[in-house]
Amino acid sequence: MTLDTWLGSLRPLLVAAPIFGLAIALVAWHGGFQDLYVTSLALATCVVMLALLAQIVARLGAGEVGLDIIALLSMGGALAFGEYLAATIVALMYSGGQHLENVAEGRARRDMTALLSRAPRMATRQRDGQMQEIAVDAISIGDCLVVRRGDLVPVDGTVNDVMAVLDESALTGEPLPAKKNPGEAVMSGAANVGDLFNMTATNSASDSTYTGILRLVEAAQQGKAPMARLADRYALVFLTITVALALLAWWLSGDPVRSVAVLVVATPCPLILAVPIAWTAGVSRAASSGLLIKGAKVLEGLSTIRTLVLDKTGTLTDGRPTLRKISTSWPEDEFLRLVASLDQASSHVAAKALVDAAHARNLSLVPPEAVTEKPGEGIAGTVGDKTVAIGGINYIASACGVKIDSEHTPGTLAAAVAIDGKFAGILLFSDQLRTGAASALNGFKQLGVNRIILATGDRAVVARQITAGLPFDEVRSELSPEQKIEIVRDEKKRAPVMMIGDGVNDAPALAAADIGLAMGAHGSAAAIESADAVLLTDRLDRIAEGIEIAHACRRIALQSVFAGIGLSVGAMIVAAAGYLTPVQGALFQEVIDVAVILNALRALRIRPHRVTA
């Protein structure tokens, strides 16, 4: 157990000690027991001072000078000059402030902590007709798992038989249940809000989505924001000024109590308390929208981004082929039903698009029979009483003994279909622009992003086609991973840069950027590991919301700093002039502490505006 953890567990007792001492002192004062009055106040104060001293010594050993030294000096000075009541009030206010900080941070982290606490630990595996309760870590790829209503999906996998209805709100921030048809992927950590379903594990627990999220959450709970480090960076300077002002007040007035009053109101709690709470609350708020950020430092960095570099496939676009057009003389639904039924047996990237399109039209698919597949060419089989084949233009032309003319736009994939040995039609697939991409890009512009650059390895003609009408300042195509890094480095010379990508080839550029953000819903593990933030939903507008949250957190933190420090400095001057007693100073400082903490917690209620096109 670390010292901070140990002191954290003692904080309720440290709050109780001065309360108990004040209660005894009140009784002693009314009874005329002066010695008991002094002893109870002194002992209560000393309990808090000892805990504070241990914390200060530990930080000094780590090379850190903390502003808590001022609190120790104020309590020690008050005891030394007979201001016992003031010393105990300072002890109560200090320990109470620390406890209040813990409570506030706990509230700020609630969304992040919720992710940790709900991690699936057990799963039900079906094997040899028997169902077994096993630990999640014991799941192997290919295991058949049973997910009951109310259970969490234990690992990543695919739905086997019936449609699954899942609550993915803890992962993606989407409030509505998601429907997953047989063959579709499901993410670990989603809750089953529908009927029981079976699934096949496609990842082990350690490689699944939810475990990766937990690693990000743990990382997010560690880092300090640069603004929060201001208290550490300037602690020695502020301490020197405070002590100098306290000694000056004593020297000019000849009254040591004035120096105690100065010390009491000097602690810059807006930096110690409010700034970390504001950024922690912002990280938590972003997590509830499906944007996981690796710490307060990254969130503060988001507020400074002026250039955005995006990958195309899987970032600006869905990254998956979508059925775009059907050209056939057959009835379209019957044509689609036949080819989608056959493609249920295929692992080709376009096969799922066909099956999804058939499901979207509520077509009844049947299992294909006598299936043969030539990898990279096509697949053939029997669907009902029809012989169906689908594949490349040359594959079907050769099978039918005819010439097939198929002109299609760049960036589309064409597949030909034969039914009962005769050419039957053409299917066109394309990678579609993400829904809401245009409004999201305009939203970035509204939030102060001056340059938006597309950096893709795809062909120039495809890049131009997909970006037509979008607010890109520059489009770079046919890039290698090394060239993407060079673009990021060149842009960093001009302004802070955020890179958004999803593939393995994006990982180096994500690491090179000031902020790297990975599309985590379908992104590669390499991209996610090298990124500073991960988007768990496919909506680009959530990134714009994250930037807006960062801007709002910065405003809130600065408000707390300027207002709190201004009030503290003013109170120090008043105390040095003799118009504020130590007791009054302690009470006034606590009012400041509560005010700035409550202001910092406003970050939990940030409601980003929906960007407009």
XYZ file of C-alpha atoms in Angstrom:
613
model
C 0.000 0.000 0.000
C 1.401 3.397 -0.989
C 1.524 6.353 1.391
C -1.132 8.218 -0.594
C -3.437 5.197 -0.456
C -2.848 4.815 3.270
C -3.499 8.495 3.927
C -6.564 8.330 1.711
C -8.015 5.568 3.887
C -7.315 7.698 6.991
C -8.919 10.908 5.694
C -12.310 10.324 7.346
C -10.462 9.846 10.674
C -8.355 12.942 10.028
C -11.581 14.913 9.570
C -13.048 13.373 12.731
C -10.010 14.251 14.907
C -10.389 18.080 14.787
C -14.190 17.785 15.050
C -13.787 15.681 18.197
C -11.149 18.093 19.548
C -13.415 21.103 18.928
C -16.315 19.362 20.684
C -14.217 18.641 23.790
C -12.799 22.179 23.732
C -16.304 23.645 23.631
C -17.316 21.670 26.717
C -14.038 22.557 28.497
C -14.446 26.261 27.680
C -17.960 26.345 29.126
C -16.751 24.447 32.204
C -13.755 26.679 32.729
C -11.196 23.903 32.156
C -8.511 25.900 30.370
C -5.888 23.155 30.322
C -8.323 20.650 28.795
C -9.399 23.290 26.265
C -5.814 23.865 25.116
C -4.842 20.177 25.199
C -7.811 18.953 23.162
C -7.256 21.573 20.449
C -3.487 20.994 20.323
C -3.776 17.202 20.132
C -6.422 17.345 17.408
C -4.255 19.680 15.359
C -1.135 17.562 15.879
C -2.901 14.442 14.507
C -3.546 16.226 11.199
C -0.065 17.802 11.192
C 1.621 14.404 11.573
C -0.248 12.972 8.578
C 0.530 16.103 6.575
C 4.197 15.972 7.578
C 4.463 12.337 6.385
C 2.968 13.344 3.037
C 5.341 16.318 2.658
C 8.412 14.233 3.539
C 7.436 11.596 0.989
C 7.042 14.222 -1.730
C 10.316 15.903 -0.848
C 11.967 12.485 -1.124
C 10.548 12.253 -4.644
C 11.964 15.691 -5.486
C 8.610 17.510 -5.292
C 7.967 20.675 -3.300
C 4.263 20.834 -2.489
C 2.140 23.786 -1.480
C 0.908 21.733 1.482
C 3.955 23.111 3.320
C 2.028 26.377 3.751
C -0.787 24.516 5.533
C 1.759 22.873 7.847
C 3.373 26.252 8.609
C 0.004 27.874 9.318
C -1.013 25.144 11.800
C 2.413 25.064 13.432
C 2.571 28.883 13.637
C -0.901 29.088 15.172
C 0.045 26.556 17.877
C 3.357 28.308 18.516
C 1.693 31.685 19.104
C -1.218 30.428 21.170
C -3.901 30.565 18.454
C -5.153 27.094 19.334
C -8.687 27.529 18.034
C -7.397 28.888 14.725
C -4.933 25.980 14.438
C -7.698 23.402 14.908
C -10.002 25.148 12.450
C -7.202 25.157 9.883
C -6.660 21.438 10.588
C -10.369 20.777 10.113
C -10.543 22.865 6.970
C -7.416 21.237 5.503
C -8.452 17.650 6.273
C -12.010 18.435 5.215
C -10.770 19.938 1.962
C -8.663 16.858 1.245
C -11.634 14.624 1.963
C -13.887 16.807 -0.184
C -11.310 16.558 -2.986
C -11.424 12.747 -2.768
C -15.216 12.741 -2.845
C -15.270 15.169 -5.785
C -12.685 13.185 -7.756
C -14.637 10.013 -7.026
C -17.713 11.605 -8.522
C -15.713 12.902 -11.473
C -14.346 9.412 -12.188
C -17.681 7.645 -11.887
C -18.031 6.777 -15.588
C -14.452 5.510 -15.741
C -14.831 3.522 -12.515
C -18.096 2.058 -13.772
C -16.202 0.516 -16.679
C -13.717 -1.112 -14.314
C -16.312 -2.431 -11.879
C -18.508 -4.115 -14.492
C -15.770 -6.161 -16.184
C -17.095 -9.664 -16.987
C -15.342 -12.333 -14.904
C -17.328 -15.520 -15.625
C -18.814 -16.977 -18.797
C -20.984 -19.920 -19.835
C -19.391 -22.265 -22.357
C -21.327 -24.877 -24.324
C -19.337 -28.012 -25.102
C -20.487 -31.561 -25.911
C -24.086 -30.631 -25.139
C -23.133 -29.417 -21.657
C -22.994 -25.854 -20.299
C -20.089 -24.990 -18.008
C -19.389 -21.900 -15.922
C -15.772 -20.916 -16.578
C -13.525 -17.946 -15.863
C -13.316 -15.435 -18.691
C -9.535 -15.981 -18.848
C -10.161 -19.651 -19.696
C -12.049 -18.864 -22.921
C -10.320 -19.975 -26.127
C -10.864 -18.759 -29.670
C -13.610 -20.846 -31.271
C -15.432 -21.635 -28.016
C -19.240 -21.581 -28.205
C -20.544 -19.311 -25.460
C -24.057 -18.776 -24.112
C -25.036 -15.208 -23.195
C -28.203 -14.956 -21.088
C -30.416 -11.913 -20.655
C -28.596 -9.488 -18.329
C -25.161 -11.071 -18.914
C -22.187 -9.154 -20.273
C -20.581 -10.407 -23.461
C -17.365 -11.940 -22.034
C -15.075 -11.695 -25.091
C -15.248 -10.451 -28.664
C -17.082 -12.818 -30.970
C -19.799 -13.369 -33.567
C -23.483 -14.166 -33.097
C -24.335 -17.779 -34.008
C -28.027 -18.399 -34.428
C -30.606 -15.786 -33.401
C -30.431 -12.005 -33.395
C -28.828 -10.503 -30.291
C -30.023 -7.246 -28.728
C -27.199 -5.517 -26.852
C -26.795 -2.432 -24.694
C -23.441 -0.956 -25.808
C -23.902 2.387 -24.025
C -21.003 1.789 -21.623
C -18.707 1.189 -24.605
C -19.901 3.598 -27.275
C -22.177 6.077 -25.505
C -25.059 5.074 -27.798
C -28.199 4.939 -25.617
C -30.329 2.751 -27.934
C -29.878 -1.053 -27.980
C -27.939 -2.430 -30.951
C -29.330 -5.378 -32.920
C -26.770 -7.933 -34.098
C -27.774 -10.500 -36.716
C -26.203 -13.969 -36.985
C -22.637 -13.648 -38.237
C -22.224 -10.066 -36.986
C -19.518 -9.132 -34.519
C -20.214 -8.333 -30.859
C -17.889 -6.508 -28.459
C -16.995 -7.746 -25.015
C -18.513 -5.643 -22.241
C -21.855 -5.111 -24.017
C -24.896 -6.162 -21.971
C -27.488 -8.575 -23.352
C -30.884 -6.861 -23.019
C -32.663 -9.345 -25.290
C -33.184 -13.085 -25.297
C -30.482 -15.705 -24.751
C -28.138 -16.162 -27.704
C -25.087 -18.215 -28.627
C -21.838 -16.757 -29.881
C -18.431 -17.943 -31.060
C -15.371 -16.403 -29.431
C -13.055 -14.702 -31.930
C -10.624 -13.265 -29.358
C -9.245 -14.340 -26.030
C -10.102 -12.232 -22.988
C -6.727 -10.483 -22.983
C -7.125 -9.378 -26.613
C -10.795 -8.396 -26.449
C -12.261 -4.924 -26.709
C -13.252 -4.578 -23.068
C -9.848 -5.562 -21.698
C -8.244 -2.999 -23.998
C -10.677 -0.395 -22.696
C -9.756 -1.227 -19.104
C -6.080 -0.693 -19.903
C -6.953 2.714 -21.333
C -9.047 3.572 -18.272
C -6.195 2.686 -15.931
C -3.832 4.842 -17.993
C -6.359 7.679 -17.984
C -6.507 7.668 -14.192
C -2.773 8.296 -13.833
C -1.562 11.374 -15.702
C -1.666 14.990 -14.569
C -2.618 17.762 -16.918
C 0.107 20.384 -17.576
C -2.114 23.014 -15.985
C -2.394 20.853 -12.850
C 1.404 20.707 -12.713
C 1.544 24.487 -12.342
C 1.037 24.048 -8.615
C 4.102 21.800 -8.417
C 6.190 23.917 -10.794
C 5.676 27.202 -8.973
C 5.250 25.831 -5.441
C 8.675 27.022 -4.252
C 8.144 30.520 -5.666
C 4.699 30.857 -4.105
C 5.960 29.453 -0.804
C 8.794 31.986 -0.752
C 6.448 34.901 -1.478
C 3.979 33.717 1.181
C 6.606 33.342 3.890
C 8.153 36.699 2.946
C 4.770 38.453 3.182
C 4.007 36.763 6.512
C 7.389 37.810 7.957
C 6.966 41.337 6.576
C 3.556 41.650 8.249
C 5.083 40.468 11.531
C 8.056 42.811 11.250
C 6.019 45.908 10.385
C 3.303 45.311 12.983
C 5.249 43.488 15.675
C 2.291 41.094 15.892
C 3.120 37.440 15.020
C -0.589 36.627 14.767
C -0.744 38.594 11.500
C 1.827 36.278 9.950
C -0.292 33.305 11.017
C -3.357 34.862 9.375
C -1.381 35.360 6.137
C -0.291 31.724 6.119
C -3.826 30.518 6.791
C -5.290 32.171 3.668
C -2.248 31.565 1.434
C -2.731 27.969 0.274
C -3.607 28.103 -3.460
C -6.298 25.435 -3.339
C -7.652 26.358 -6.788
C -4.508 24.795 -8.280
C -4.258 21.945 -5.771
C -7.915 20.925 -5.942
C -9.950 22.514 -8.689
C -7.702 22.056 -11.738
C -7.166 18.272 -11.381
C -10.859 17.773 -10.606
C -11.934 19.757 -13.682
C -9.731 17.717 -16.039
C -10.641 14.405 -14.388
C -14.319 15.288 -14.733
C -13.716 16.106 -18.401
C -12.038 12.736 -19.046
C -15.010 11.047 -17.398
C -17.485 13.119 -19.405
C -15.734 12.211 -22.663
C -15.803 8.508 -21.706
C -19.580 8.646 -21.341
C -19.716 9.766 -25.005
C -17.633 6.814 -26.204
C -14.311 8.675 -26.376
C -11.654 7.164 -24.112
C -8.790 9.552 -23.375
C -5.522 8.399 -21.809
C -5.344 10.987 -19.048
C -5.914 14.644 -18.267
C -2.780 15.684 -20.154
C -4.265 14.375 -23.412
C -7.596 16.103 -22.775
C -5.827 19.419 -22.197
C -3.850 18.805 -25.396
C -7.124 18.408 -27.301
C -8.031 21.979 -26.407
C -4.935 23.244 -28.276
C -5.339 21.286 -31.563
C -5.232 23.493 -34.676
C -4.464 20.928 -37.423
C -6.253 17.660 -38.108
C -4.804 14.846 -40.262
C -7.202 12.023 -41.177
C -6.753 8.645 -42.775
C -9.448 7.679 -45.325
C -10.321 3.990 -45.147
C -11.929 3.113 -41.814
C -11.711 6.703 -40.591
C -13.374 9.078 -43.036
C -15.137 6.087 -44.620
C -16.697 2.997 -43.061
C -13.777 0.831 -44.185
C -16.141 -1.935 -45.279
C -17.642 -2.570 -48.743
C -21.302 -1.625 -49.046
C -23.613 -2.788 -51.796
C -24.116 0.307 -53.928
C -25.895 -0.857 -57.100
C -27.530 -3.956 -58.582
C -27.712 -4.292 -62.399
C -29.825 -7.286 -63.441
C -32.806 -8.297 -65.583
C -34.011 -10.526 -62.738
C -36.447 -9.274 -60.053
C -34.012 -7.436 -57.816
C -35.060 -8.945 -54.473
C -34.989 -12.501 -55.813
C -31.599 -11.867 -57.431
C -30.215 -10.505 -54.142
C -31.750 -13.374 -52.151
C -29.994 -15.969 -54.298
C -26.520 -14.407 -54.254
C -26.725 -13.489 -50.535
C -27.773 -17.052 -49.670
C -24.691 -18.342 -51.487
C -22.385 -15.747 -49.935
C -23.304 -16.919 -46.436
C -20.652 -19.572 -47.068
C -17.972 -17.079 -48.144
C -15.407 -15.195 -46.056
C -14.846 -12.590 -48.779
C -14.937 -8.994 -47.597
C -17.885 -8.213 -49.905
C -19.891 -11.287 -48.869
C -20.962 -9.763 -45.564
C -22.123 -6.633 -47.400
C -24.424 -8.766 -49.557
C -25.816 -10.652 -46.570
C -26.370 -7.390 -44.676
C -28.160 -5.872 -47.676
C -30.452 -8.918 -47.871
C -31.227 -8.729 -44.155
C -31.983 -5.017 -44.507
C -34.680 -5.952 -47.052
C -35.990 -8.724 -44.757
C -35.229 -11.395 -47.377
C -35.329 -15.022 -46.250
C -31.976 -16.656 -46.904
C -31.448 -20.406 -47.162
C -28.289 -22.437 -46.539
C -26.336 -23.079 -49.783
C -25.295 -26.576 -50.798
C -22.446 -28.096 -52.831
C -20.373 -24.942 -52.337
C -16.995 -24.627 -54.073
C -14.783 -21.567 -53.798
C -11.684 -20.452 -55.652
C -9.880 -17.990 -53.369
C -9.487 -14.627 -55.033
C -11.758 -15.571 -57.953
C -15.256 -16.551 -56.896
C -17.687 -18.962 -55.266
C -20.350 -21.310 -56.676
C -23.051 -23.492 -55.192
C -26.688 -24.530 -55.179
C -29.391 -22.357 -53.635
C -32.710 -24.184 -53.663
C -33.173 -25.363 -57.234
C -30.764 -22.795 -58.713
C -27.059 -23.025 -59.442
C -25.476 -19.703 -58.484
C -21.965 -18.323 -58.959
C -20.521 -14.966 -57.966
C -17.022 -13.595 -58.456
C -14.767 -11.418 -60.539
C -15.751 -10.361 -64.044
C -13.257 -12.717 -65.702
C -14.258 -15.671 -63.486
C -17.956 -15.412 -64.386
C -17.245 -14.573 -68.063
C -15.127 -17.709 -68.353
C -17.760 -19.835 -66.595
C -20.547 -18.575 -68.862
C -18.497 -18.386 -72.048
C -19.509 -14.788 -72.728
C -17.870 -11.369 -72.724
C -18.989 -9.092 -69.880
C -18.609 -5.330 -70.166
C -18.532 -3.573 -66.810
C -17.480 0.045 -66.536
C -17.525 1.394 -63.006
C -16.247 4.473 -61.242
C -12.873 4.448 -59.429
C -13.095 3.300 -55.862
C -15.842 0.752 -56.548
C -15.608 -3.034 -56.683
C -17.556 -4.948 -59.345
C -18.731 -8.550 -59.015
C -20.533 -10.591 -61.665
C -23.234 -13.205 -61.065
C -24.261 -16.284 -63.017
C -27.481 -18.234 -62.402
C -27.942 -21.691 -63.925
C -24.847 -21.120 -66.029
C -26.039 -17.863 -67.594
C -24.768 -14.360 -66.894
C -27.388 -12.729 -64.633
C -26.079 -9.355 -63.478
C -23.476 -7.073 -61.932
C -23.077 -5.949 -58.312
C -21.192 -2.762 -57.432
C -19.649 -2.238 -54.004
C -18.008 0.859 -52.548
C -16.555 2.118 -49.292
C -19.052 4.724 -48.123
C -18.374 8.048 -46.414
C -19.223 7.764 -42.726
C -22.641 9.050 -41.765
C -22.289 12.591 -40.453
C -18.691 12.962 -41.662
C -19.386 16.264 -43.442
C -21.051 17.862 -40.413
C -18.273 16.565 -38.151
C -15.574 18.141 -40.338
C -17.444 21.450 -40.315
C -17.697 21.081 -36.547
C -13.907 20.819 -36.289
C -13.618 24.102 -38.174
C -16.063 25.753 -35.771
C -13.925 24.583 -32.836
C -10.750 26.304 -34.029
C -9.160 23.598 -36.211
C -7.626 25.702 -38.978
C -6.321 22.954 -41.291
C -7.859 19.574 -42.145
C -5.725 17.226 -44.257
C -6.612 13.854 -45.756
C -3.603 11.504 -45.768
C -4.377 8.213 -47.521
C -2.550 5.403 -49.255
C -5.374 5.112 -51.772
C -5.231 6.395 -55.370
C -5.551 10.106 -56.080
C -8.734 9.724 -58.126
C -10.440 7.841 -55.277
C -9.276 10.395 -52.706
C -10.604 13.288 -54.802
C -13.906 11.550 -55.316
C -14.522 10.809 -51.635
C -13.535 14.331 -50.490
C -15.600 16.240 -53.070
C -17.585 18.944 -51.295
C -15.882 18.357 -47.917
C -13.933 21.128 -46.114
C -10.450 19.673 -46.621
C -7.585 22.150 -46.927
C -5.323 19.549 -48.533
C -5.687 16.023 -49.919
C -2.585 13.785 -50.010
C -2.863 10.355 -51.640
C -0.816 7.243 -52.449
C 1.161 7.671 -49.226
C 3.335 5.159 -47.429
C 3.330 5.012 -43.597
C 6.652 6.871 -43.635
C 5.176 9.673 -45.737
C 2.240 10.007 -43.332
C 4.744 10.523 -40.520
C 6.508 13.241 -42.518
C 3.209 15.060 -43.065
C 2.486 14.964 -39.328
C 5.984 16.196 -38.461
C 5.829 19.028 -40.988
C 2.457 20.182 -39.677
C 3.692 20.025 -36.070
C 6.217 22.743 -36.904
C 3.293 25.109 -37.546
C 0.675 24.132 -34.945
C -0.440 21.304 -32.615
C -1.612 18.296 -34.674
C -4.115 15.518 -34.096
C -3.917 12.412 -36.284
C -6.960 10.129 -36.658
C -6.537 6.632 -38.091
C -7.459 3.000 -37.648
C -5.021 0.709 -39.463
C -1.637 -0.766 -38.687
C -0.149 1.622 -41.262
C -1.524 4.564 -39.246
C 0.128 3.554 -35.961
C 3.481 5.353 -36.579
C 1.723 8.599 -37.545
C -0.570 8.341 -34.504
C 2.475 8.053 -32.278
C 4.205 11.000 -34.014
C 1.265 13.414 -33.633
C 0.691 15.659 -30.612
C -2.550 13.750 -30.132
C -3.138 10.395 -31.841
C -6.727 9.144 -31.948
C -7.626 5.614 -33.046
C -10.984 4.479 -34.391
C -11.385 1.651 -31.903
C -14.641 0.065 -33.024
C -12.904 -1.679 -35.936
C -9.347 -0.367 -35.636
C -6.189 -2.419 -35.396
C -4.549 -3.238 -32.082
C -1.371 -1.451 -33.209
C -3.274 1.775 -33.865
C -5.092 1.584 -30.526
C -1.920 0.918 -28.540
C -0.023 3.829 -30.125
C -2.909 6.292 -29.771
C -3.570 8.813 -26.994
C -7.330 8.403 -27.302
C -9.702 5.797 -28.704
C -13.142 6.324 -30.222
C -15.398 3.365 -29.462
C -18.163 4.353 -31.858
C -18.056 4.998 -35.601
C -19.287 8.585 -35.288
C -16.712 11.274 -36.103
C -18.879 13.919 -34.441
C -17.974 12.377 -31.077
C -14.398 13.535 -31.663
C -15.631 17.091 -32.220
C -17.599 16.725 -28.980
C -14.387 15.643 -27.229
C -12.596 18.784 -28.438
C -15.516 20.902 -27.238
C -15.377 19.191 -23.830
C -11.631 19.956 -23.685
C -12.245 23.653 -24.443
C -14.962 23.821 -21.783
C -12.751 22.095 -19.175
C -9.961 24.568 -19.857
C -12.339 27.497 -19.359
C -13.651 26.032 -16.109
C -10.149 25.298 -14.774
C -8.921 28.811 -15.612
C -11.994 30.348 -13.982
C -11.225 28.435 -10.784
C -7.560 29.433 -10.879
C -8.049 33.145 -11.493
C -10.997 33.548 -9.134
C -9.521 31.410 -6.365
C -5.980 32.782 -6.498
C -7.299 36.337 -6.779
C -9.420 35.918 -3.652
C -6.547 34.227 -1.778
C -4.050 36.986 -2.643
C -6.569 39.642 -1.670
C -7.202 37.890 1.637
C -3.438 37.655 2.289
C -3.101 41.425 1.891
C -6.086 42.051 4.175
C -4.662 39.645 6.763
C -1.227 41.297 6.581
C -2.912 44.655 7.269
C -4.482 43.225 10.421
C -8.104 43.167 9.267
C -8.457 39.381 9.161
C -7.853 37.094 12.136
C -6.505 33.555 11.706
C -9.925 32.048 12.466
C -11.656 34.339 9.990
C -8.963 33.594 7.414
C -9.432 29.838 7.798
C -13.187 30.122 7.328
C -12.776 32.424 4.328
C -10.256 30.068 2.699
C -12.643 27.156 3.089
C -15.398 29.127 1.367
C -12.979 29.652 -1.536
C -12.115 25.924 -1.609
C -15.738 24.799 -1.735
C -16.577 27.375 -4.401
C -13.760 26.373 -6.778
C -14.402 22.643 -6.316
C -18.093 23.064 -7.099
C -17.127 25.156 -10.120
C -14.698 22.447 -11.297
C -17.401 19.797 -11.056
C -19.411 21.712 -13.642
C -17.256 19.827 -16.146
C -19.424 16.773 -15.470
C -22.440 18.658 -16.822
C -20.839 19.806 -20.081
C -23.295 19.298 -22.913
C -21.486 19.617 -26.247
C -23.467 21.286 -29.015
C -24.341 19.082 -31.953
C -22.246 20.282 -34.862
C -24.034 21.522 -37.935
C -23.179 21.108 -41.595
